[in-house]
Amino acid sequence: MAREPKPIDELTIWDDAKAMIRKGRAEGIETVHERLAQQTPHCKFCELGTTCRNCTMGPCRISEKMPRGVCGADAHVVVARNFGRFIAGGAAGHSDHGRDLIEVLEAIVEGETGDYRITDEAKLRAIAAEVGVQTEGRAVMDVARDVMEVFYGDFGSRKKEVAFLSRVPQKRKDIWNKLGMTPRGVDREIAEMMHRTHMGCDNDAPNTLIHAARTALADGWSGSMIGTELSDVIFGTPTPRMSTANLGVIKKDQVNILVHGHNPVVSEMILAAAREPEMVAKAKALGATGINVAGLCCTGNELLMRQGIPMAGNHLMTELAIITGAVEAIVVDYQCIMPSLVQISGCYHTKFIDTAQKARFTGGIHFDIHPHNALSEARKIVEIAVNAFAERDAPRVDIPCEPVEIMTGFSNEAIIGALGGSLDPLVQAIASGEIRGAVGIVGCNNPKFKQDSMNVGLAKELIKRDILVLATGCVTTAAGKAGLLVPQAIDMAGPGLKKVCGALGIPPVLHYGSCVDNSRIMQLCAALANALGVDISDLPVGASSPEWYSEKAAAIGLYAVASGIYTHLGHPPNILGSTVVTDLAVSGLEGLVGASFFIEPDPVKTAEMFDIRIRAKRKALGLSE
Ligand code: SF4
Ligand code: MSK
């Protein structure tokens, strides 16, 4: 029997969220929390990962009484196959996002768009040199064309390794080569995972997991990394700037447009159109004081990092933002967009607008956006939003709080700039113990957790221990709302971190970008390891996805581990039905790649685990613990 939804106080740590869940319930609007209650308890076989529907001799459920599927597959094979496909899904999402940026670069190079351009030529030339493209004395478009070809090549089958492995320490590459884990091509590894998990192929769980790691590495060191780097080239490399966050960024007197999804290609155009004086004049003619473009999830992070737009919320705030009754349009690209947003938009005057052929929503208004028509289509979208302002039902508007300040825009280039041009001061701060280590806290919300309790709780516990936190994805908004993304947050940090961040005028939790921008963290770790002449697994660093939900987050976790980074998850993926797979994930991988996962739902205990790990890594490097 379905369960009753939990009391509101148990669902989230945020007052703005509580107010909107309450308003939604009063107005008869169902959200993720009600639907989770309806779906609980979940299927036990699926939770354990022991159900298989990879062929029509099944579907099969593996248990003590029924230890093998119709084909003979046991629990280990079934769990490994399911996990492998889960990882392939995540890698496909990030990497297809990366490919879309290559297509925009191609449109620029071929002169097929005037809406996009190369904004950061220096970065283009820098990455060209890293992937073996000649730059000296060459015109920018010639360099861009060759970079485009190299990156398209990363998606194919002709390479021995993807291009950005040029960044990886040789010791790490040797490990991958020995294990057969070197990512050769993004689409190749994903396709091979689908092949291996067909009935009658890879029936050895550890072998399937090695390929899962290779698939994830193709995501982290290619698909995602290309997404990040080309976004910087096209839209500009982020630099530190101030902005605001929480539902209070939605303005009562303005046309509010929320951009949601992951890829900045469309949302940058929406912002550009909304800033055009003619469009603002139209909004004013209808009684609004302006047009406010605010972000949700990672498209929000992308525009926040580069343009400083305000951030309305993370994953579990997306439905609640509409319930304010003050959103004229929600414009989406792809990934993490709950289909329920269409229904909730329909309860208000909100227009739900989808923009990607590969992410259509029944009931949404569709615009087919491509590089050649992006800005003109964006203008039509903004006009729809402006006109919707006249349909707003004023008595139903409730914006529950005032926004809080945040600092954003921490790319590696910005960090190196702030450090005076090299990583040396960071290396010295780590060596002296002022910064004892660093942990990337990344990923999502999941209604199975009290929203952001782990995301925020862990960040606070780590900075207290002089461990620098780099945040991406939906953790960024959580950290911002908790006051951790402003320089004054050093008051919550330990003495060493307080000193270093205070001197630089930066927060102890750095907003490092969107989900694909975890590649920035990987690049930083590789650069630190290269600077010290060690492997990534030797560094006093860690990664965590406390409240993760998505296939993409699992792929991120796996490429972090395979890169040598000890990685925490707040709850396990659906693998517990196999001791072989579970043991490999939480311990066996340590012997193979020098890192493993650990699962822990408590933020204090998690921080303690990281502390122990960082102490051990520091000691092995000959540093004070
Ligand atoms: Fe069952 Fe094997 Fe078919 Fe899976 S592949 S559904 S375990 S028969
Ligand atoms: S949006 S993958 S809920 S971080 Fe990147 Fe947030 Fe997780 Fe989506």
mmCIF file of N, CA and C and ligand atoms in Angstrom, residues 261-262 297-298 315 336 443-445 473-474 515 549-550 552, ligand 2:
data_model
loop_
_atom_site.group_PDB
_atom_site.id
_atom_site.type_symbol
_atom_site.label_atom_id
_atom_site.label_comp_id
_atom_site.label_asym_id
_atom_site.label_seq_id
_atom_site.Cartn_x
_atom_site.Cartn_y
_atom_site.Cartn_z
ATOM 1 N N GLY A 261 17.451 23.035 -17.183
ATOM 2 C CA GLY A 261 18.063 21.967 -17.976
ATOM 3 C C GLY A 261 19.565 21.982 -17.751
ATOM 4 N N HIS A 262 20.328 21.846 -18.818
ATOM 5 C CA HIS A 262 21.783 21.741 -18.655
ATOM 6 C C HIS A 262 22.634 22.524 -19.634
ATOM 7 N N CYS A 297 18.572 24.418 -11.722
ATOM 8 C CA CYS A 297 19.494 23.304 -12.020
ATOM 9 C C CYS A 297 20.721 23.782 -12.795
ATOM 10 N N CYS A 298 21.167 22.988 -13.773
ATOM 11 C CA CYS A 298 22.509 23.259 -14.320
ATOM 12 C C CYS A 298 22.543 24.277 -15.443
ATOM 13 N N HIS A 315 17.169 21.015 -8.015
ATOM 14 C CA HIS A 315 16.247 20.001 -8.555
ATOM 15 C C HIS A 315 14.873 19.981 -7.867
ATOM 16 N N CYS A 336 16.983 16.232 -16.289
ATOM 17 C CA CYS A 336 16.531 16.591 -14.935
ATOM 18 C C CYS A 336 15.266 17.460 -14.933
ATOM 19 N N GLY A 443 26.268 17.080 -7.475
ATOM 20 C CA GLY A 443 25.057 16.312 -7.733
ATOM 21 C C GLY A 443 23.784 16.933 -7.206
ATOM 22 N N CYS A 444 22.847 16.068 -6.882
ATOM 23 C CA CYS A 444 21.430 16.364 -7.004
ATOM 24 C C CYS A 444 20.742 16.563 -5.660
ATOM 25 N N ASN A 445 19.423 16.633 -5.775
ATOM 26 C CA ASN A 445 18.486 16.356 -4.682
ATOM 27 C C ASN A 445 17.777 15.050 -5.020
ATOM 28 N N GLY A 473 26.771 21.442 -9.742
ATOM 29 C CA GLY A 473 25.421 20.897 -9.880
ATOM 30 C C GLY A 473 24.465 21.502 -8.881
ATOM 31 N N CYS A 474 23.550 20.692 -8.399
ATOM 32 C CA CYS A 474 22.516 21.216 -7.517
ATOM 33 C C CYS A 474 23.026 21.522 -6.112
ATOM 34 N N CYS A 515 26.924 20.334 -13.790
ATOM 35 C CA CYS A 515 27.305 18.914 -13.716
ATOM 36 C C CYS A 515 28.468 18.580 -14.648
ATOM 37 N N TYR A 549 20.609 11.332 -7.515
ATOM 38 C CA TYR A 549 19.509 10.504 -8.021
ATOM 39 C C TYR A 549 19.753 9.968 -9.430
ATOM 40 N N SER A 550 20.609 10.638 -10.235
ATOM 41 C CA SER A 550 20.545 10.403 -11.685
ATOM 42 C C SER A 550 21.625 9.445 -12.180
ATOM 43 N N LYS A 552 23.506 10.178 -14.519
ATOM 44 C CA LYS A 552 24.688 11.028 -14.748
ATOM 45 C C LYS A 552 25.537 11.124 -13.488
HETATM 46 S S1 MSK B 2 20.859 19.268 -12.498
HETATM 47 S S2 MSK B 2 22.026 15.653 -12.517
HETATM 48 S S3 MSK B 2 19.698 17.072 -10.407
HETATM 49 S S4 MSK B 2 22.938 17.938 -10.020
HETATM 50 FE FE1 MSK B 2 22.708 18.942 -13.177
HETATM 51 FE FE2 MSK B 2 20.981 18.756 -10.444
HETATM 52 FE FE3 MSK B 2 21.716 16.209 -10.466
HETATM 53 FE FE4 MSK B 2 20.359 17.137 -12.431
#
